[in-house]
Tab-separated table of N, CA, C and O in Angstrom:
chain	number	residue	atom	x	y	z
A	262	UNK	N	0.862	-1.220	-0.023
A	262	UNK	CA	0.006	-0.039	-0.051
A	262	UNK	C	0.854	1.284	-0.007
A	262	UNK	O	1.899	1.297	0.651
A	263	UNK	N	0.465	2.289	-0.684
A	263	UNK	CA	1.215	3.516	-0.723
A	263	UNK	C	0.290	4.556	-0.246
A	263	UNK	O	-0.937	4.422	-0.114
A	264	UNK	N	0.978	5.749	0.083
A	264	UNK	CA	0.154	6.841	0.604
A	264	UNK	C	-0.880	7.346	-0.498
A	264	UNK	O	-1.924	7.854	-0.162
A	265	UNK	N	-0.479	7.152	-1.753
A	265	UNK	CA	-1.355	7.585	-2.813
A	265	UNK	C	-2.579	6.824	-2.847
A	265	UNK	O	-3.636	7.297	-3.123
A	266	UNK	N	-2.490	5.514	-2.647
A	266	UNK	CA	-3.723	4.735	-2.524
A	266	UNK	C	-4.654	5.065	-1.339
A	266	UNK	O	-5.884	5.150	-1.558
A	267	UNK	N	-4.045	5.401	-0.277
A	267	UNK	CA	-4.820	5.726	0.911
A	267	UNK	C	-5.525	7.108	0.644
A	267	UNK	O	-6.655	7.417	0.943
A	268	UNK	N	-4.737	8.039	0.094
A	268	UNK	CA	-5.250	9.411	-0.157
A	268	UNK	C	-6.400	9.351	-1.153
A	268	UNK	O	-7.427	9.966	-0.994
A	269	UNK	N	-6.142	8.411	-2.185
A	269	UNK	CA	-7.193	8.335	-3.234
A	269	UNK	C	-8.442	7.748	-2.642
A	269	UNK	O	-9.649	8.222	-2.984
A	270	UNK	N	-8.311	6.709	-1.840
A	270	UNK	CA	-9.480	6.058	-1.253
A	270	UNK	C	-10.224	7.023	-0.321
A	270	UNK	O	-11.521	6.996	-0.301
A	271	UNK	N	-9.519	7.755	0.411
A	271	UNK	CA	-10.154	8.701	1.398
A	271	UNK	C	-10.650	10.004	0.730
A	271	UNK	O	-11.265	10.862	1.466
A	272	UNK	N	-10.341	10.217	-0.515
A	272	UNK	CA	-10.719	11.451	-1.185
A	272	UNK	C	-12.248	11.489	-1.289
A	272	UNK	O	-12.919	12.676	-1.382
A	273	UNK	N	-12.947	10.403	-1.410
A	273	UNK	CA	-14.415	10.322	-1.462
A	273	UNK	C	-14.986	10.577	-0.156
A	273	UNK	O	-14.692	9.873	0.787
A	274	UNK	N	-15.969	11.461	-0.003
A	274	UNK	CA	-16.591	11.767	1.188
A	274	UNK	C	-17.352	10.660	1.873
A	274	UNK	O	-17.298	10.461	3.073
A	275	UNK	N	-17.925	9.759	1.050
A	275	UNK	CA	-18.666	8.674	1.588
A	275	UNK	C	-17.731	7.679	2.124
A	275	UNK	O	-17.937	7.047	3.212
A	276	UNK	N	-16.664	7.310	1.415
A	276	UNK	CA	-15.599	6.450	1.936
A	276	UNK	C	-14.973	6.938	3.151
A	276	UNK	O	-14.674	6.179	4.160
A	277	UNK	N	-14.727	8.328	3.261
A	277	UNK	CA	-14.140	8.813	4.543
A	277	UNK	C	-15.138	8.672	5.635
A	277	UNK	O	-14.705	8.235	6.801
A	278	UNK	N	-16.425	8.859	5.460
A	278	UNK	CA	-17.440	8.631	6.466
A	278	UNK	C	-17.477	7.153	6.936
A	278	UNK	O	-17.547	6.881	8.133
A	279	UNK	N	-17.403	6.346	5.963
A	279	UNK	CA	-17.382	4.832	6.275
A	279	UNK	C	-16.161	4.527	7.108
A	279	UNK	O	-16.256	3.835	8.199
A	280	UNK	N	-15.002	5.067	6.720
A	280	UNK	CA	-13.741	4.752	7.363
A	280	UNK	C	-13.787	5.321	8.760
A	280	UNK	O	-13.362	4.590	9.802
A	281	UNK	N	-14.333	6.620	8.960
A	281	UNK	CA	-14.367	7.188	10.307
A	281	UNK	C	-15.321	6.337	11.128
A	281	UNK	O	-14.980	6.234	12.366
A	282	UNK	N	-16.309	5.855	10.614
A	282	UNK	CA	-17.340	5.061	11.400
A	282	UNK	C	-16.770	3.802	11.966
A	282	UNK	O	-16.840	3.483	13.097
A	283	UNK	N	-16.131	3.010	11.033
A	283	UNK	CA	-15.509	1.797	11.414
A	283	UNK	C	-14.233	1.950	12.323
A	283	UNK	O	-13.873	0.967	12.993
A	284	UNK	N	-13.596	3.090	12.168
A	284	UNK	CA	-12.419	3.361	12.989
A	284	UNK	C	-12.926	3.490	14.470
A	284	UNK	O	-12.184	3.208	15.401
A	285	UNK	N	-14.153	3.941	14.682
A	285	UNK	CA	-14.714	4.094	16.003
A	285	UNK	C	-15.096	2.750	16.561
A	285	UNK	O	-14.836	2.468	17.816
A	286	UNK	N	-15.694	1.903	15.750
A	286	UNK	CA	-16.158	0.636	16.186
A	286	UNK	C	-16.381	-0.226	14.875
A	286	UNK	O	-17.000	0.307	13.934
A	287	UNK	N	-15.908	-1.458	14.901
A	287	UNK	CA	-16.201	-2.353	13.796
A	287	UNK	C	-17.752	-2.461	13.552
A	287	UNK	O	-18.502	-2.536	14.432
A	288	UNK	N	-18.065	-2.656	12.203
A	288	UNK	CA	-19.406	-2.665	11.837
A	288	UNK	C	-19.632	-3.614	10.610
A	288	UNK	O	-18.816	-3.784	9.758
A	289	UNK	N	-20.846	-4.252	10.600
A	289	UNK	CA	-21.201	-5.099	9.457
A	289	UNK	C	-21.747	-4.103	8.305
A	289	UNK	O	-22.120	-2.955	8.614
A	290	UNK	N	-21.847	-4.649	7.087
A	290	UNK	CA	-22.207	-3.763	6.033
A	290	UNK	C	-23.661	-3.205	6.296
A	290	UNK	O	-23.948	-2.061	6.000
A	291	UNK	N	-24.547	-4.050	6.735
A	291	UNK	CA	-25.977	-3.761	7.061
A	291	UNK	C	-26.085	-2.550	7.965
A	291	UNK	O	-26.824	-1.507	7.704
A	292	UNK	N	-25.327	-2.492	8.961
A	292	UNK	CA	-25.310	-1.385	9.940
A	292	UNK	C	-24.791	-0.175	9.305
A	292	UNK	O	-25.287	0.940	9.633
A	293	UNK	N	-23.764	-0.268	8.587
A	293	UNK	CA	-23.191	0.839	7.851
A	293	UNK	C	-24.224	1.510	6.901
A	293	UNK	O	-24.429	2.657	6.821
A	294	UNK	N	-24.822	0.584	6.112
A	294	UNK	CA	-25.841	1.080	5.232
A	294	UNK	C	-27.045	1.829	5.747
A	294	UNK	O	-27.630	2.735	5.166
A	295	UNK	N	-27.367	1.427	7.029
A	295	UNK	CA	-28.420	2.143	7.727
A	295	UNK	C	-28.216	3.590	8.086
A	295	UNK	O	-29.109	4.394	8.146
A	296	UNK	N	-26.894	3.893	8.220
A	296	UNK	CA	-26.484	5.214	8.499
A	296	UNK	C	-26.146	6.148	7.414
A	296	UNK	O	-25.861	7.176	7.485
A	297	UNK	N	-26.215	5.514	6.128
A	297	UNK	CA	-25.747	6.300	4.963
A	297	UNK	C	-26.909	6.238	3.936
A	297	UNK	O	-27.761	5.426	3.869
A	298	UNK	N	-26.883	7.367	3.159
A	298	UNK	CA	-27.978	7.417	2.072
A	298	UNK	C	-27.594	6.625	0.797
A	298	UNK	O	-27.901	7.133	-0.229
A	299	UNK	N	-26.990	5.524	0.906
A	299	UNK	CA	-26.675	4.695	-0.166
A	299	UNK	C	-27.021	3.282	0.124
A	299	UNK	O	-27.310	2.812	1.244
A	300	UNK	N	-27.028	2.511	-0.912
A	300	UNK	CA	-27.492	1.008	-0.800
A	300	UNK	C	-26.396	0.166	-0.167
A	300	UNK	O	-25.178	0.564	-0.108
A	301	UNK	N	-26.820	-1.003	0.256
A	301	UNK	CA	-25.823	-1.953	0.790
A	301	UNK	C	-24.725	-2.307	-0.255
A	301	UNK	O	-23.605	-2.455	0.114
A	302	UNK	N	-25.201	-2.584	-1.534
A	302	UNK	CA	-24.100	-2.931	-2.564
A	302	UNK	C	-23.161	-1.824	-2.658
A	302	UNK	O	-21.938	-2.008	-2.960
A	303	UNK	N	-23.613	-0.538	-2.627
A	303	UNK	CA	-22.741	0.599	-2.740
A	303	UNK	C	-21.782	0.729	-1.575
A	303	UNK	O	-20.611	0.990	-1.728
A	304	UNK	N	-22.259	0.480	-0.332
A	304	UNK	CA	-21.470	0.337	0.854
A	304	UNK	C	-20.314	-0.666	0.603
A	304	UNK	O	-19.152	-0.467	0.889
A	305	UNK	N	-20.703	-1.880	0.153
A	305	UNK	CA	-19.690	-2.877	-0.110
A	305	UNK	C	-18.707	-2.472	-1.171
A	305	UNK	O	-17.535	-2.806	-0.978
A	306	UNK	N	-19.078	-1.771	-2.102
A	306	UNK	CA	-18.113	-1.276	-3.172
A	306	UNK	C	-17.125	-0.332	-2.571
A	306	UNK	O	-15.904	-0.405	-2.818
A	307	UNK	N	-17.654	0.528	-1.681
A	307	UNK	CA	-16.753	1.460	-1.039
A	307	UNK	C	-15.791	0.737	-0.004
A	307	UNK	O	-14.589	1.086	0.026
A	308	UNK	N	-16.286	-0.234	0.678
A	308	UNK	CA	-15.435	-1.028	1.571
A	308	UNK	C	-14.339	-1.782	0.723
A	308	UNK	O	-13.256	-1.964	1.159
A	309	UNK	N	-14.631	-2.230	-0.458
A	309	UNK	CA	-13.682	-2.888	-1.313
A	309	UNK	C	-12.604	-2.006	-1.650
A	309	UNK	O	-11.387	-2.353	-1.610
A	310	UNK	N	-12.903	-0.705	-1.999
A	310	UNK	CA	-11.787	0.232	-2.308
A	310	UNK	C	-11.022	0.523	-1.036
A	310	UNK	O	-9.787	0.579	-1.118
A	311	UNK	N	-11.666	0.697	0.088
A	311	UNK	CA	-10.914	0.882	1.301
A	311	UNK	C	-10.049	-0.280	1.687
A	311	UNK	O	-8.932	-0.178	2.112
A	312	UNK	N	-10.530	-1.526	1.453
A	312	UNK	CA	-9.843	-2.708	1.700
A	312	UNK	C	-8.589	-2.844	0.786
A	312	UNK	O	-7.480	-3.130	1.177
A	313	UNK	N	-8.810	-2.559	-0.499
A	313	UNK	CA	-7.771	-2.565	-1.528
A	313	UNK	C	-6.635	-1.563	-1.231
A	313	UNK	O	-5.487	-1.831	-1.555
A	314	UNK	N	-7.009	-0.504	-0.588
A	314	UNK	CA	-6.034	0.446	-0.258
A	314	UNK	C	-5.271	0.154	1.140
A	314	UNK	O	-4.482	0.879	1.605
A	315	UNK	N	-5.776	-0.971	1.758
A	315	UNK	CA	-5.161	-1.405	2.967
A	315	UNK	C	-5.551	-0.675	4.203
A	315	UNK	O	-4.982	-0.700	5.247
A	316	UNK	N	-6.767	-0.027	4.112
A	316	UNK	CA	-7.209	0.798	5.179
A	316	UNK	C	-8.207	0.117	6.100
A	316	UNK	O	-8.406	0.442	7.288
A	317	UNK	N	-8.847	-0.998	5.638
A	317	UNK	CA	-9.744	-1.703	6.459
A	317	UNK	C	-9.519	-3.198	6.262
A	317	UNK	O	-8.852	-3.709	5.268
A	318	UNK	N	-9.968	-3.980	7.248
A	318	UNK	CA	-9.934	-5.402	7.208
A	318	UNK	C	-11.337	-5.976	7.533
A	318	UNK	O	-12.208	-5.319	8.111
A	319	UNK	N	-11.477	-7.161	7.127
A	319	UNK	CA	-12.769	-7.906	7.337
A	319	UNK	C	-12.630	-9.178	8.087
A	319	UNK	O	-11.776	-9.941	7.826
A	320	UNK	N	-13.522	-9.407	9.007
A	320	UNK	CA	-13.561	-10.726	9.676
A	320	UNK	C	-14.921	-11.280	9.546
A	320	UNK	O	-15.945	-10.491	9.510
A	321	UNK	N	-15.035	-12.590	9.379
A	321	UNK	CA	-16.326	-13.195	9.235
A	321	UNK	C	-16.881	-13.805	10.486
A	321	UNK	O	-16.037	-14.405	11.196
A	322	UNK	N	-18.055	-13.417	10.846
A	322	UNK	CA	-18.721	-14.003	11.959
A	322	UNK	C	-20.026	-14.605	11.529
A	322	UNK	O	-20.913	-13.906	11.369
A	323	UNK	N	-20.037	-15.898	11.417
A	323	UNK	CA	-21.196	-16.567	10.794
A	323	UNK	C	-21.417	-16.142	9.409
A	323	UNK	O	-20.500	-16.295	8.512
A	324	UNK	N	-22.656	-15.545	9.099
A	324	UNK	CA	-22.905	-15.012	7.786
A	324	UNK	C	-22.548	-13.473	7.681
A	324	UNK	O	-22.775	-13.045	6.625
A	325	UNK	N	-22.094	-12.907	8.713
A	325	UNK	CA	-21.816	-11.480	8.643
A	325	UNK	C	-20.377	-11.155	8.416
A	325	UNK	O	-19.556	-11.868	8.950
A	326	UNK	N	-20.031	-10.175	7.645
A	326	UNK	CA	-18.785	-9.624	7.490
A	326	UNK	C	-18.605	-8.390	8.302
A	326	UNK	O	-19.361	-7.431	8.084
A	327	UNK	N	-17.669	-8.353	9.245
A	327	UNK	CA	-17.461	-7.268	10.121
A	327	UNK	C	-16.186	-6.475	9.730
A	327	UNK	O	-15.095	-7.121	9.461
A	328	UNK	N	-16.346	-5.224	9.393
A	328	UNK	CA	-15.321	-4.360	8.856
A	328	UNK	C	-14.749	-3.560	9.998
A	328	UNK	O	-15.482	-2.939	10.836
A	329	UNK	N	-13.405	-3.377	10.060
A	329	UNK	CA	-12.787	-2.546	10.996
A	329	UNK	C	-11.592	-1.885	10.401
A	329	UNK	O	-11.038	-2.327	9.319
A	330	UNK	N	-11.157	-0.751	10.900
A	330	UNK	CA	-9.989	-0.083	10.422
A	330	UNK	C	-8.759	-0.850	10.678
A	330	UNK	O	-8.666	-1.449	11.770
A	331	UNK	N	-7.926	-0.870	9.732
A	331	UNK	CA	-6.639	-1.603	9.940
A	331	UNK	C	-5.632	-0.790	10.736
A	331	UNK	O	-5.457	0.397	10.388
A	332	UNK	N	-5.186	-1.382	11.830
A	332	UNK	CA	-4.474	-0.523	12.751
A	332	UNK	C	-3.200	0.195	12.035
A	332	UNK	O	-2.949	1.347	12.380
A	333	UNK	N	-2.523	-0.416	11.176
A	333	UNK	CA	-1.446	0.306	10.468
A	333	UNK	C	-1.777	0.766	9.018
A	333	UNK	O	-0.905	1.057	8.250
A	334	UNK	N	-3.098	0.797	8.785
A	334	UNK	CA	-3.520	1.126	7.447
A	334	UNK	C	-3.069	2.580	7.043
A	334	UNK	O	-2.933	2.753	5.778
A	335	UNK	N	-3.030	3.500	7.949
A	335	UNK	CA	-2.706	4.883	7.626
A	335	UNK	C	-1.157	5.142	7.721
A	335	UNK	O	-0.769	6.304	7.560
A	336	UNK	N	-0.379	4.153	8.016
A	336	UNK	CA	1.047	4.344	8.324
A	336	UNK	C	1.739	5.002	7.125
A	336	UNK	O	2.483	6.036	7.357
A	337	UNK	N	1.534	4.625	5.950
A	337	UNK	CA	2.152	5.168	4.718
A	337	UNK	C	1.767	6.628	4.519
A	337	UNK	O	2.600	7.517	4.253
A	338	UNK	N	0.445	6.973	4.645
A	338	UNK	CA	-0.067	8.341	4.461
A	338	UNK	C	0.455	9.141	5.583
A	338	UNK	O	0.905	10.301	5.399
A	339	UNK	N	0.434	8.652	6.795
A	339	UNK	CA	1.015	9.466	7.977
A	339	UNK	C	2.442	9.732	7.780
A	339	UNK	O	2.933	10.906	7.991
A	340	UNK	N	3.362	8.826	7.337
A	340	UNK	CA	4.656	9.111	7.120
A	340	UNK	C	4.942	10.147	6.066
A	340	UNK	O	5.725	10.946	6.164
A	341	UNK	N	4.157	10.054	4.966
A	341	UNK	CA	4.210	11.104	3.942
A	341	UNK	C	3.841	12.517	4.471
A	341	UNK	O	4.568	13.502	4.258
A	342	UNK	N	2.782	12.603	5.205
A	342	UNK	CA	2.311	13.807	5.767
A	342	UNK	C	3.414	14.328	6.900
A	342	UNK	O	3.666	15.564	6.977
A	343	UNK	N	3.921	13.433	7.614
A	343	UNK	CA	4.931	13.803	8.683
A	343	UNK	C	6.161	14.417	7.979
A	343	UNK	O	6.710	15.421	8.616
A	344	UNK	N	6.464	14.039	6.836
A	344	UNK	CA	7.638	14.690	6.110
A	344	UNK	C	7.392	16.171	5.990
A	344	UNK	O	8.253	16.925	6.181
A	345	UNK	N	6.215	16.484	5.487
A	345	UNK	CA	5.915	17.861	5.241
A	345	UNK	C	5.695	18.645	6.539
A	345	UNK	O	6.085	19.771	6.648
A	346	UNK	N	5.060	17.980	7.553
A	346	UNK	CA	4.917	18.634	8.742
A	346	UNK	C	6.165	19.009	9.452
A	346	UNK	O	6.330	20.043	9.987
A	347	UNK	N	7.219	18.082	9.430
A	347	UNK	CA	8.457	18.335	9.991
A	347	UNK	C	9.156	19.574	9.229
A	347	UNK	O	9.704	20.448	9.935
A	348	UNK	N	9.010	19.643	7.947
A	348	UNK	CA	9.516	20.822	7.243
A	348	UNK	C	8.816	22.132	7.704
A	348	UNK	O	9.424	23.175	7.792
A	349	UNK	N	7.433	21.999	7.852
A	349	UNK	CA	6.750	23.174	8.227
A	349	UNK	C	7.251	23.702	9.604
A	349	UNK	O	7.487	24.835	9.877
A	350	UNK	N	7.363	22.725	10.500
A	350	UNK	CA	7.846	23.034	11.839
A	350	UNK	C	9.246	23.570	11.980
A	350	UNK	O	9.456	24.544	12.599
A	351	UNK	N	10.061	23.055	11.134
A	351	UNK	CA	11.488	23.548	11.050
A	351	UNK	C	11.440	25.051	10.501
A	351	UNK	O	12.151	25.831	11.054
A	352	UNK	N	10.685	25.221	9.525
A	352	UNK	CA	10.604	26.660	9.009
A	352	UNK	C	10.031	27.604	10.038
A	352	UNK	O	10.464	28.700	10.140
A	353	UNK	N	9.095	27.162	10.714
A	353	UNK	CA	8.368	27.878	11.890
A	353	UNK	C	9.386	28.181	12.873
A	353	UNK	O	9.590	29.326	13.312
A	354	UNK	N	10.159	27.272	13.365
A	354	UNK	CA	11.207	27.422	14.318
A	354	UNK	C	12.209	28.452	13.839
A	354	UNK	O	12.754	29.329	14.673
A	355	UNK	N	12.676	28.320	12.567
A	355	UNK	CA	13.634	29.282	11.983
A	355	UNK	C	13.066	30.690	12.088
A	355	UNK	O	13.857	31.660	12.412
A	356	UNK	N	11.824	30.878	11.773
A	356	UNK	CA	11.253	32.195	11.725
A	356	UNK	C	11.119	32.736	13.202
A	356	UNK	O	11.509	33.920	13.338
A	357	UNK	N	10.776	31.909	14.125
A	357	UNK	CA	10.697	32.426	15.503
A	357	UNK	C	12.114	32.746	16.007
A	357	UNK	O	12.246	33.710	16.768
A	358	UNK	N	13.101	32.040	15.655
A	358	UNK	CA	14.407	32.145	16.191
A	358	UNK	C	15.217	33.323	15.462
A	358	UNK	O	16.444	33.207	15.445
A	359	UNK	N	14.526	34.172	14.776
A	359	UNK	CA	15.253	35.336	14.275
A	359	UNK	C	15.355	35.336	12.776
A	359	UNK	O	15.896	36.289	12.202
A	360	UNK	N	14.792	34.416	12.091
A	360	UNK	CA	14.841	34.381	10.643
A	360	UNK	C	13.699	35.139	9.954
A	360	UNK	O	13.605	35.110	8.777
A	361	UNK	N	12.937	35.935	10.770
A	361	UNK	CA	11.829	36.618	10.143
A	361	UNK	C	12.122	38.033	9.580
A	361	UNK	O	11.328	38.558	8.871
A	362	UNK	N	13.295	38.541	9.914
A	362	UNK	CA	13.690	39.886	9.397
A	362	UNK	C	13.023	41.023	10.035
A	362	UNK	O	13.187	42.160	9.576
A	363	UNK	N	12.300	40.816	11.018
A	363	UNK	CA	11.534	41.867	11.723
A	363	UNK	C	12.497	42.444	12.839
A	363	UNK	O	13.207	41.812	13.433
A	364	UNK	N	12.382	43.784	12.976
A	364	UNK	CA	13.173	44.520	14.120
A	364	UNK	C	12.400	44.186	15.409
A	364	UNK	O	11.215	44.416	15.468
A	365	UNK	N	13.189	43.947	16.450
A	365	UNK	CA	12.565	43.737	17.789
A	365	UNK	C	12.329	45.123	18.463
A	365	UNK	O	13.101	45.993	18.397
């Protein structure tokens, strides 16, 4: 999985909502569909995209498929974002430590 796949999967507002919901607590497709204005097959399609991106996992309990956020699913995306955050913070520190060109 790459950060691009995660970013692409989470770009869709419905997929983000599904991911945020199952990140709070694992859910079967039917329970997710009840909270969304889309059909169960559509929820399943969104879950497939999230799963292919490595963001969710599925466990089978009898006839139900329970989806949960994958604990390390966001690792690549977070590492990518952290690179930029570190640069921003370094620039901010430089600015505060006298690199701003303002007279005191």
